């Protein structure tokens, strides 16, 4: 004879499992959408500032060669920014229905996009950027990889020592079956004994006198961990910083 109480209990357990699964899925969606909002508000600020600066340069000079160079740069960065925003919009539309799609990303292409968006500060600080790309491409959500590279490179260019040109090395390699990306610099560095536990926290910054909202590292840590990876930092105050991303 079928026990109606036992059957009812099993039915309730199944419903609870489904509710928990739905709750987890919704929480994940909300978290990912917050990440996208962060990408839009944080990562677009730099390129938009560069466009504004270049427009000022274009309008303030009568030199035809400088005007042409300014306009050429404006066209390139505007196209690059438009492409990134269009891709972000498409992914957002897809993401409302399912997980973020991954695609084949060429590291050099993504790095070049970040360099273009940060060209103004690169030239201003006479930064030297070297690449050692033993891994050429990776299957990864492109919008996340662009955000990771842009934020880490932007930090290396921002937190520099006075009267010292930034020297930045970007590497990719494989180790124990995992892909890694590292970005190292000769900048101000971070006292990890003092600030290490706060490094990836929301709205935390460790150097005064800089235009920093303390969002970038928090943002990319969430993106990396969401994809099953990890990010670590090794740094010494006054010597430099190295971020290592395991995909």
Coordinates of C-alpha atoms in Angstrom, one line a residue, residues 62-211:
X62 CA 46.3 74.5 -36.1
X63 CA 49.0 72.0 -37.1
X64 CA 47.5 69.9 -40.0
X65 CA 49.7 66.9 -39.2
X66 CA 48.8 66.9 -35.6
X67 CA 45.1 67.3 -36.5
X68 CA 45.3 64.3 -38.8
X69 CA 47.1 62.2 -36.2
X70 CA 44.5 63.1 -33.6
X71 CA 41.6 62.3 -36.0
X72 CA 43.2 59.0 -37.0
X73 CA 43.5 58.0 -33.3
X74 CA 39.9 59.2 -32.6
X75 CA 38.6 57.0 -35.4
X76 CA 40.6 53.9 -34.2
X77 CA 39.6 54.2 -30.5
X78 CA 36.0 55.1 -31.3
X79 CA 35.7 52.0 -33.6
X80 CA 37.4 49.8 -30.9
X81 CA 35.1 51.1 -28.2
X82 CA 32.0 50.7 -30.3
X83 CA 32.9 47.1 -31.1
X84 CA 33.5 46.3 -27.5
X85 CA 30.2 47.9 -26.5
X86 CA 28.3 46.1 -29.3
X87 CA 29.8 42.8 -28.1
X88 CA 28.8 43.5 -24.6
X89 CA 25.2 44.3 -25.6
X90 CA 25.0 41.1 -27.6
X91 CA 26.3 39.1 -24.7
X92 CA 23.9 40.7 -22.3
X93 CA 21.0 39.8 -24.6
X94 CA 22.2 36.2 -24.7
X95 CA 23.0 36.1 -21.0
X96 CA 19.4 36.8 -20.1
X97 CA 18.6 33.3 -21.4
X98 CA 21.8 31.3 -20.7
X99 CA 25.4 31.4 -19.4
X100 CA 28.0 33.8 -20.9
X101 CA 29.3 32.3 -24.2
X102 CA 33.0 31.7 -24.6
X103 CA 34.8 32.3 -27.9
X104 CA 38.3 31.9 -29.3
X105 CA 40.3 35.0 -28.1
X106 CA 43.7 35.9 -29.4
X107 CA 45.7 37.4 -26.6
X108 CA 47.6 39.7 -28.8
X109 CA 44.4 41.1 -30.3
X110 CA 42.9 41.7 -26.8
X111 CA 46.1 43.3 -25.5
X112 CA 46.3 45.6 -28.6
X113 CA 42.7 46.7 -27.9
X114 CA 43.6 47.7 -24.3
X115 CA 46.8 49.4 -25.5
X116 CA 44.8 51.4 -28.0
X117 CA 42.4 52.5 -25.4
X118 CA 45.2 53.5 -23.0
X119 CA 47.4 55.1 -25.7
X120 CA 47.2 58.6 -24.2
X121 CA 48.7 57.6 -20.9
X122 CA 51.2 55.2 -22.5
X123 CA 52.6 58.1 -24.6
X124 CA 52.4 60.6 -21.7
X125 CA 54.4 58.3 -19.4
X126 CA 56.6 56.9 -22.1
X127 CA 55.7 53.4 -21.0
X128 CA 57.5 50.4 -22.5
X129 CA 55.2 47.3 -22.9
X130 CA 56.7 44.0 -23.8
X131 CA 54.9 40.8 -24.7
X132 CA 55.9 37.1 -24.3
X133 CA 52.9 35.1 -25.5
X134 CA 53.7 31.4 -25.3
X135 CA 49.9 30.8 -25.4
X136 CA 48.4 32.6 -28.4
X137 CA 44.7 32.2 -27.7
X138 CA 42.2 30.9 -25.3
X139 CA 38.5 29.9 -25.2
X140 CA 37.0 32.4 -22.9
X141 CA 34.3 35.1 -22.7
X142 CA 35.8 37.8 -24.7
X143 CA 34.2 40.7 -22.7
X144 CA 35.7 39.3 -19.5
X145 CA 39.2 38.8 -21.0
X146 CA 39.1 42.4 -22.3
X147 CA 38.1 43.7 -18.9
X148 CA 40.9 41.6 -17.2
X149 CA 43.7 42.8 -19.5
X150 CA 42.4 46.4 -19.6
X151 CA 42.2 46.7 -15.8
X152 CA 45.5 45.2 -15.0
X153 CA 47.3 47.1 -17.7
X154 CA 45.6 50.3 -16.6
X155 CA 46.7 49.8 -13.0
X156 CA 50.3 49.3 -14.1
X157 CA 50.2 52.5 -16.0
X158 CA 48.5 54.4 -13.2
X159 CA 50.5 53.5 -10.2
X160 CA 54.0 54.5 -11.4
X161 CA 57.0 56.0 -9.6
X162 CA 57.7 59.7 -10.2
X163 CA 60.2 60.4 -13.0
X164 CA 60.3 56.7 -13.8
X165 CA 59.0 55.3 -17.2
X166 CA 56.8 52.3 -16.6
X167 CA 58.2 49.0 -17.8
X168 CA 55.4 46.4 -18.2
X169 CA 55.7 42.8 -19.2
X170 CA 52.7 40.8 -20.3
X171 CA 53.2 37.0 -20.5
X172 CA 51.0 34.0 -21.2
X173 CA 52.1 30.4 -20.7
X174 CA 50.9 26.8 -19.8
X175 CA 51.8 25.0 -16.6
X176 CA 50.4 21.7 -15.3
X177 CA 47.6 21.8 -17.9
X178 CA 46.5 25.3 -16.9
X179 CA 46.8 28.6 -18.9
X180 CA 48.2 31.6 -17.2
X181 CA 48.4 35.4 -17.9
X182 CA 50.8 37.6 -15.9
X183 CA 51.2 41.4 -16.0
X184 CA 54.2 42.7 -14.1
X185 CA 55.5 46.3 -13.7
X186 CA 58.2 48.4 -12.0
X187 CA 55.7 50.7 -10.3
X188 CA 54.9 51.8 -6.8
X189 CA 54.1 48.3 -5.6
X190 CA 51.8 47.4 -2.7
X191 CA 52.6 46.6 0.9
X192 CA 50.9 43.2 1.0
X193 CA 51.6 42.7 4.7
X194 CA 49.5 45.7 5.3
X195 CA 46.9 45.7 2.5
X196 CA 47.0 42.1 1.2
X197 CA 43.7 41.1 2.8
X198 CA 42.0 44.1 1.3
X199 CA 43.5 43.9 -2.2
X200 CA 40.4 42.6 -4.1
X201 CA 37.7 44.2 -1.8
X202 CA 35.1 46.6 -3.2
X203 CA 36.1 50.3 -3.3
X204 CA 39.5 49.8 -1.7
X205 CA 42.6 51.7 -3.0
X206 CA 46.1 51.8 -1.5
X207 CA 47.7 54.9 -2.9
X208 CA 46.5 58.4 -2.3
X209 CA 46.5 61.1 -5.0
X210 CA 45.3 58.9 -7.8
X211 CA 41.9 58.8 -9.6

